[in-house]
mmCIF file of C-alpha atoms in Angstrom:
data_model
loop_
_atom_site.group_PDB
_atom_site.id
_atom_site.type_symbol
_atom_site.label_atom_id
_atom_site.label_comp_id
_atom_site.label_asym_id
_atom_site.label_seq_id
_atom_site.Cartn_x
_atom_site.Cartn_y
_atom_site.Cartn_z
ATOM 1 C CA GLY A 17 -14.125 -97.311 12.332
ATOM 2 C CA ALA A 18 -14.952 -101.035 11.898
ATOM 3 C CA VAL A 19 -14.690 -101.977 15.565
ATOM 4 C CA VAL A 20 -15.866 -105.374 16.779
ATOM 5 C CA SER A 21 -16.296 -106.168 20.458
ATOM 6 C CA GLN A 22 -16.702 -109.457 22.292
ATOM 7 C CA HIS A 23 -18.078 -110.155 25.726
ATOM 8 C CA PRO A 24 -16.884 -111.601 27.954
ATOM 9 C CA SER A 25 -13.157 -111.419 27.281
ATOM 10 C CA TRP A 26 -12.638 -114.482 29.444
ATOM 11 C CA VAL A 27 -14.864 -116.946 31.240
ATOM 12 C CA ILE A 28 -14.370 -119.946 33.484
ATOM 13 C CA CYS A 29 -17.237 -122.397 33.822
ATOM 14 C CA LYS A 30 -17.865 -125.824 35.235
ATOM 15 C CA SER A 31 -18.277 -128.874 33.051
ATOM 16 C CA GLY A 32 -21.879 -129.371 31.975
ATOM 17 C CA THR A 33 -22.892 -125.719 32.066
ATOM 18 C CA SER A 34 -23.599 -123.468 29.078
ATOM 19 C CA VAL A 35 -21.760 -120.291 28.186
ATOM 20 C CA LYS A 36 -22.880 -117.466 25.905
ATOM 21 C CA ILE A 37 -20.402 -115.240 24.059
ATOM 22 C CA GLU A 38 -21.549 -112.017 22.401
ATOM 23 C CA CYS A 39 -20.046 -110.419 19.309
ATOM 24 C CA ARG A 40 -21.028 -106.862 18.412
ATOM 25 C CA SER A 41 -20.135 -104.576 15.543
ATOM 26 C CA LEU A 42 -19.945 -101.186 17.221
ATOM 27 C CA ASP A 43 -19.834 -98.678 14.392
ATOM 28 C CA PHE A 44 -21.084 -100.534 11.342
ATOM 29 C CA GLN A 45 -23.727 -102.992 10.237
ATOM 30 C CA ALA A 46 -22.714 -106.563 9.598
ATOM 31 C CA THR A 47 -25.018 -108.898 7.701
ATOM 32 C CA THR A 48 -22.458 -111.651 8.065
ATOM 33 C CA MET A 49 -20.424 -112.609 11.096
ATOM 34 C CA PHE A 50 -18.004 -115.475 11.515
ATOM 35 C CA TRP A 51 -16.996 -117.544 14.529
ATOM 36 C CA TYR A 52 -13.500 -118.968 14.804
ATOM 37 C CA ARG A 53 -11.705 -121.163 17.286
ATOM 38 C CA GLN A 54 -7.994 -120.939 17.903
ATOM 39 C CA PHE A 55 -5.796 -123.391 19.780
ATOM 40 C CA PRO A 56 -2.431 -122.308 21.235
ATOM 41 C CA LYS A 57 0.173 -121.535 18.584
ATOM 42 C CA GLN A 58 -2.250 -122.462 15.799
ATOM 43 C CA SER A 59 -4.089 -120.422 13.242
ATOM 44 C CA LEU A 60 -7.786 -119.619 13.220
ATOM 45 C CA MET A 61 -10.242 -122.401 12.445
ATOM 46 C CA LEU A 62 -13.588 -121.295 11.040
ATOM 47 C CA MET A 63 -16.477 -122.820 12.970
ATOM 48 C CA ALA A 64 -19.514 -121.230 11.361
ATOM 49 C CA THR A 65 -20.831 -118.382 9.259
ATOM 50 C CA SER A 66 -23.693 -116.417 10.741
ATOM 51 C CA ASN A 67 -26.093 -114.432 8.575
ATOM 52 C CA GLU A 68 -28.540 -111.983 10.092
ATOM 53 C CA GLY A 69 -32.033 -113.402 10.244
ATOM 54 C CA SER A 70 -31.166 -116.883 9.030
ATOM 55 C CA LYS A 71 -29.628 -120.096 10.292
ATOM 56 C CA ALA A 72 -25.887 -120.321 10.651
ATOM 57 C CA THR A 73 -23.802 -122.419 8.293
ATOM 58 C CA TYR A 74 -21.466 -124.737 10.168
ATOM 59 C CA GLU A 75 -18.146 -126.072 8.929
ATOM 60 C CA GLN A 76 -17.654 -129.801 8.621
ATOM 61 C CA GLY A 77 -16.979 -131.424 11.968
ATOM 62 C CA VAL A 78 -18.508 -128.637 14.066
ATOM 63 C CA GLU A 79 -21.451 -129.812 16.171
ATOM 64 C CA LYS A 80 -24.324 -127.432 15.559
ATOM 65 C CA ASP A 81 -26.209 -128.650 18.630
ATOM 66 C CA LYS A 82 -23.230 -127.916 20.821
ATOM 67 C CA PHE A 83 -22.289 -124.532 19.372
ATOM 68 C CA LEU A 84 -25.531 -122.593 18.994
ATOM 69 C CA ILE A 85 -25.276 -119.412 16.953
ATOM 70 C CA ASN A 86 -27.870 -116.669 16.803
ATOM 71 C CA HIS A 87 -27.590 -113.559 14.643
ATOM 72 C CA ALA A 88 -30.660 -111.607 15.657
ATOM 73 C CA SER A 89 -29.636 -108.154 14.455
ATOM 74 C CA LEU A 90 -27.222 -106.413 12.114
ATOM 75 C CA THR A 91 -24.881 -105.680 15.015
ATOM 76 C CA LEU A 92 -25.090 -108.729 17.276
ATOM 77 C CA SER A 93 -24.271 -112.409 16.984
ATOM 78 C CA THR A 94 -24.057 -114.839 19.891
ATOM 79 C CA LEU A 95 -22.310 -118.167 20.301
ATOM 80 C CA THR A 96 -23.577 -120.460 23.044
ATOM 81 C CA VAL A 97 -21.428 -123.403 24.036
ATOM 82 C CA THR A 98 -23.891 -125.897 25.467
ATOM 83 C CA SER A 99 -23.022 -128.526 28.059
ATOM 84 C CA ALA A 100 -19.403 -127.434 27.977
ATOM 85 C CA HIS A 101 -16.609 -129.913 28.571
ATOM 86 C CA PRO A 102 -12.887 -129.352 29.203
ATOM 87 C CA GLU A 103 -12.101 -130.097 25.552
ATOM 88 C CA ASP A 104 -14.187 -127.042 24.615
ATOM 89 C CA SER A 105 -11.648 -124.836 26.370
ATOM 90 C CA SER A 106 -10.212 -122.581 23.707
ATOM 91 C CA PHE A 107 -9.920 -119.044 22.380
ATOM 92 C CA TYR A 108 -13.062 -118.066 20.463
ATOM 93 C CA ILE A 109 -12.895 -115.138 18.037
ATOM 94 C CA CYS A 110 -15.644 -113.555 15.996
ATOM 95 C CA SER A 111 -15.351 -111.378 12.937
ATOM 96 C CA ALA A 112 -17.780 -109.235 11.020
ATOM 97 C CA ARG A 113 -18.042 -108.423 7.354
ATOM 98 C CA VAL A 114 -18.839 -104.821 6.498
ATOM 99 C CA VAL A 115 -22.136 -104.578 4.600
ATOM 100 C CA ASP A 116 -20.886 -102.472 1.729
ATOM 101 C CA ARG A 117 -17.379 -103.951 1.677
ATOM 102 C CA PRO A 118 -17.908 -107.703 1.402
ATOM 103 C CA TYR A 119 -14.233 -108.477 0.985
ATOM 104 C CA GLU A 120 -13.135 -107.055 4.313
ATOM 105 C CA GLN A 121 -13.471 -108.645 7.743
ATOM 106 C CA TYR A 122 -12.730 -107.143 11.133
ATOM 107 C CA PHE A 123 -12.075 -109.263 14.186
ATOM 108 C CA GLY A 124 -13.109 -109.032 17.785
ATOM 109 C CA PRO A 125 -10.585 -109.274 20.624
ATOM 110 C CA GLY A 126 -11.492 -112.882 21.392
ATOM 111 C CA THR A 127 -12.938 -114.754 24.369
ATOM 112 C CA ARG A 128 -10.867 -117.192 26.408
ATOM 113 C CA LEU A 129 -13.078 -120.052 27.609
ATOM 114 C CA THR A 130 -11.824 -122.398 30.300
ATOM 115 C CA VAL A 131 -14.013 -125.338 31.319
ATOM 116 C CA THR A 132 -13.086 -126.988 34.595
ATOM 117 C CA GLU B 22 -9.491 -126.120 -2.396
ATOM 118 C CA ASP B 23 -7.984 -122.798 -1.339
ATOM 119 C CA GLN B 24 -4.586 -123.095 0.313
ATOM 120 C CA VAL B 25 -2.345 -120.603 2.074
ATOM 121 C CA THR B 26 1.217 -121.333 3.184
ATOM 122 C CA GLN B 27 3.256 -118.909 5.251
ATOM 123 C CA SER B 28 6.998 -118.978 5.766
ATOM 124 C CA PRO B 29 9.006 -118.946 7.855
ATOM 125 C CA GLU B 30 7.041 -120.290 10.831
ATOM 126 C CA ALA B 31 9.152 -118.197 13.168
ATOM 127 C CA LEU B 32 11.593 -115.363 12.615
ATOM 128 C CA ARG B 33 13.912 -113.665 15.073
ATOM 129 C CA LEU B 34 15.393 -110.323 14.085
ATOM 130 C CA GLN B 35 17.595 -107.792 15.766
ATOM 131 C CA GLU B 36 16.104 -104.333 16.083
ATOM 132 C CA GLY B 37 16.710 -102.513 12.813
ATOM 133 C CA GLU B 38 17.296 -105.694 10.807
ATOM 134 C CA SER B 39 14.888 -105.598 7.860
ATOM 135 C CA SER B 40 13.323 -108.788 6.477
ATOM 136 C CA SER B 41 10.317 -110.206 4.644
ATOM 137 C CA LEU B 42 7.563 -112.677 5.432
ATOM 138 C CA ASN B 43 6.132 -114.843 2.663
ATOM 139 C CA CYS B 44 2.573 -115.942 1.958
ATOM 140 C CA SER B 45 2.052 -118.358 -0.941
ATOM 141 C CA TYR B 46 -1.479 -119.071 -2.037
ATOM 142 C CA THR B 47 -3.566 -121.226 -4.325
ATOM 143 C CA VAL B 48 -7.086 -119.986 -4.860
ATOM 144 C CA SER B 49 -9.582 -119.860 -7.662
ATOM 145 C CA GLY B 50 -10.793 -116.363 -8.289
ATOM 146 C CA LEU B 51 -8.896 -114.301 -5.728
ATOM 147 C CA ARG B 52 -11.019 -111.490 -4.374
ATOM 148 C CA GLY B 53 -8.582 -110.287 -1.758
ATOM 149 C CA LEU B 54 -5.464 -111.141 0.220
ATOM 150 C CA PHE B 55 -5.346 -109.925 3.788
ATOM 151 C CA TRP B 56 -2.582 -109.385 6.299
ATOM 152 C CA TYR B 57 -3.355 -109.352 10.003
ATOM 153 C CA ARG B 58 -1.238 -108.900 13.103
ATOM 154 C CA GLN B 59 -2.118 -110.934 16.177
ATOM 155 C CA ASP B 60 -0.717 -110.360 19.630
ATOM 156 C CA PRO B 61 -0.922 -113.157 22.238
ATOM 157 C CA GLY B 62 -4.393 -113.513 23.717
ATOM 158 C CA LYS B 63 -5.950 -111.020 21.304
ATOM 159 C CA GLY B 64 -7.904 -111.095 18.088
ATOM 160 C CA PRO B 65 -6.269 -110.383 14.728
ATOM 161 C CA GLU B 66 -5.736 -106.722 13.908
ATOM 162 C CA PHE B 67 -6.338 -105.758 10.292
ATOM 163 C CA LEU B 68 -3.274 -104.443 8.451
ATOM 164 C CA PHE B 69 -3.774 -104.568 4.688
ATOM 165 C CA THR B 70 -5.987 -105.794 1.897
ATOM 166 C CA LEU B 71 -4.490 -106.408 -1.548
ATOM 167 C CA TYR B 72 -6.783 -107.058 -4.478
ATOM 168 C CA SER B 73 -4.669 -107.514 -7.596
ATOM 169 C CA ALA B 74 -1.162 -108.515 -8.661
ATOM 170 C CA GLY B 75 1.250 -105.620 -8.600
ATOM 171 C CA GLU B 76 -0.558 -103.821 -5.822
ATOM 172 C CA GLU B 77 1.461 -102.494 -2.879
ATOM 173 C CA LYS B 78 0.391 -100.939 0.414
ATOM 174 C CA GLU B 79 2.416 -99.365 3.202
ATOM 175 C CA LYS B 80 1.839 -98.581 6.836
ATOM 176 C CA GLU B 81 4.677 -97.260 8.979
ATOM 177 C CA ARG B 82 7.443 -99.891 8.844
ATOM 178 C CA LEU B 83 5.320 -102.442 6.959
ATOM 179 C CA LYS B 84 4.885 -102.837 3.223
ATOM 180 C CA ALA B 85 2.757 -105.535 1.591
ATOM 181 C CA THR B 86 3.107 -106.624 -2.021
ATOM 182 C CA LEU B 87 1.147 -109.079 -4.155
ATOM 183 C CA THR B 88 1.904 -111.263 -7.157
ATOM 184 C CA LYS B 89 -0.275 -113.901 -8.805
ATOM 185 C CA LYS B 90 1.140 -116.606 -6.546
ATOM 186 C CA GLU B 91 2.364 -114.959 -3.362
ATOM 187 C CA SER B 92 2.457 -111.951 -1.126
ATOM 188 C CA PHE B 93 5.292 -110.493 0.882
ATOM 189 C CA LEU B 94 5.150 -108.458 4.048
ATOM 190 C CA HIS B 95 8.327 -106.400 4.212
ATOM 191 C CA ILE B 96 9.382 -105.063 7.584
ATOM 192 C CA THR B 97 11.856 -102.211 7.470
ATOM 193 C CA ALA B 98 14.005 -101.422 10.516
ATOM 194 C CA PRO B 99 11.733 -103.339 12.889
ATOM 195 C CA LYS B 100 11.319 -102.435 16.532
ATOM 196 C CA PRO B 101 10.570 -104.748 19.496
ATOM 197 C CA GLU B 102 6.947 -103.596 19.446
ATOM 198 C CA ASP B 103 6.584 -105.177 16.006
ATOM 199 C CA SER B 104 6.885 -108.589 17.673
ATOM 200 C CA ALA B 105 3.686 -110.519 16.986
ATOM 201 C CA THR B 106 2.267 -113.276 14.847
ATOM 202 C CA TYR B 107 1.488 -112.115 11.315
ATOM 203 C CA LEU B 108 -1.355 -113.915 9.588
ATOM 204 C CA CYS B 109 -2.100 -114.025 5.889
ATOM 205 C CA ALA B 110 -5.559 -114.917 4.567
ATOM 206 C CA VAL B 111 -7.177 -115.157 1.145
ATOM 207 C CA GLN B 112 -10.743 -114.713 0.094
ATOM 208 C CA ALA B 113 -12.106 -116.210 -3.090
ATOM 209 C CA GLY B 114 -15.246 -115.314 -4.907
ATOM 210 C CA ALA B 115 -18.170 -117.734 -4.834
ATOM 211 C CA ALA B 116 -20.025 -118.859 -7.919
ATOM 212 C CA SER B 117 -22.954 -116.673 -6.897
ATOM 213 C CA GLY B 118 -20.714 -113.628 -7.001
ATOM 214 C CA SER B 119 -20.609 -113.165 -3.249
ATOM 215 C CA ALA B 120 -17.477 -113.523 -1.159
ATOM 216 C CA ARG B 121 -16.507 -116.776 0.489
ATOM 217 C CA GLN B 122 -14.973 -117.007 3.928
ATOM 218 C CA LEU B 123 -11.310 -116.318 4.633
ATOM 219 C CA THR B 124 -8.740 -119.092 4.417
ATOM 220 C CA PHE B 125 -5.868 -118.454 6.820
ATOM 221 C CA GLY B 126 -2.253 -119.453 6.738
ATOM 222 C CA SER B 127 -0.617 -120.781 9.883
ATOM 223 C CA GLY B 128 1.158 -117.509 10.574
ATOM 224 C CA THR B 129 4.708 -116.288 11.097
ATOM 225 C CA GLN B 130 5.742 -115.581 14.667
ATOM 226 C CA LEU B 131 8.055 -112.572 14.569
ATOM 227 C CA THR B 132 10.323 -111.684 17.470
ATOM 228 C CA VAL B 133 12.348 -108.485 17.324
ATOM 229 C CA LEU B 134 15.136 -108.335 19.852
ATOM 230 C CA PRO B 135 16.312 -105.002 21.286
#
């Protein structure tokens, strides 16, 4: 139980284009999902907290107009990187909080984004 | 501000050589301390949640313990397949009673040599 999937697992795009990453909780409902970014050999950096049916809360320094987050249902959150640039290349990971177990989070397998 | 410090940054062990990883934390109102395993190019895999000092949990060759200031992840007779980065994270309670987001340590990169 508590499986989180991400799609795609990797994507290469050209500078200036937008990329959408999906995060799904497969066997549970998640009112809250989180988006992280991870650089090589570094730990996870929280980008934003996504609550179903409401606007995402972004961490300081994260551009909300560049990283658009939508949490339209209890099992799906999406992260859209708009007008991507090479510096946006990174490993993006989502996690989901189980509805009736608010102190547990389960992570997706991550999405490797490369912007050329 | 919640803080999590993991040590050592990297650890190389021979197969069968037991050791421990440390996670020191400073947090107001700890709601949970989490251990995750992360393999290269993958998302963190949940291992344990510890909620209160004195609690211990075991899974195969891994045992996690918790005190009021730190947590240890003990690895007994490790095998090469235990090689990974082990992440520690804490979660504090918010004033509203809900849970805040996880604060991660920088991880310990474990290599087990055959």
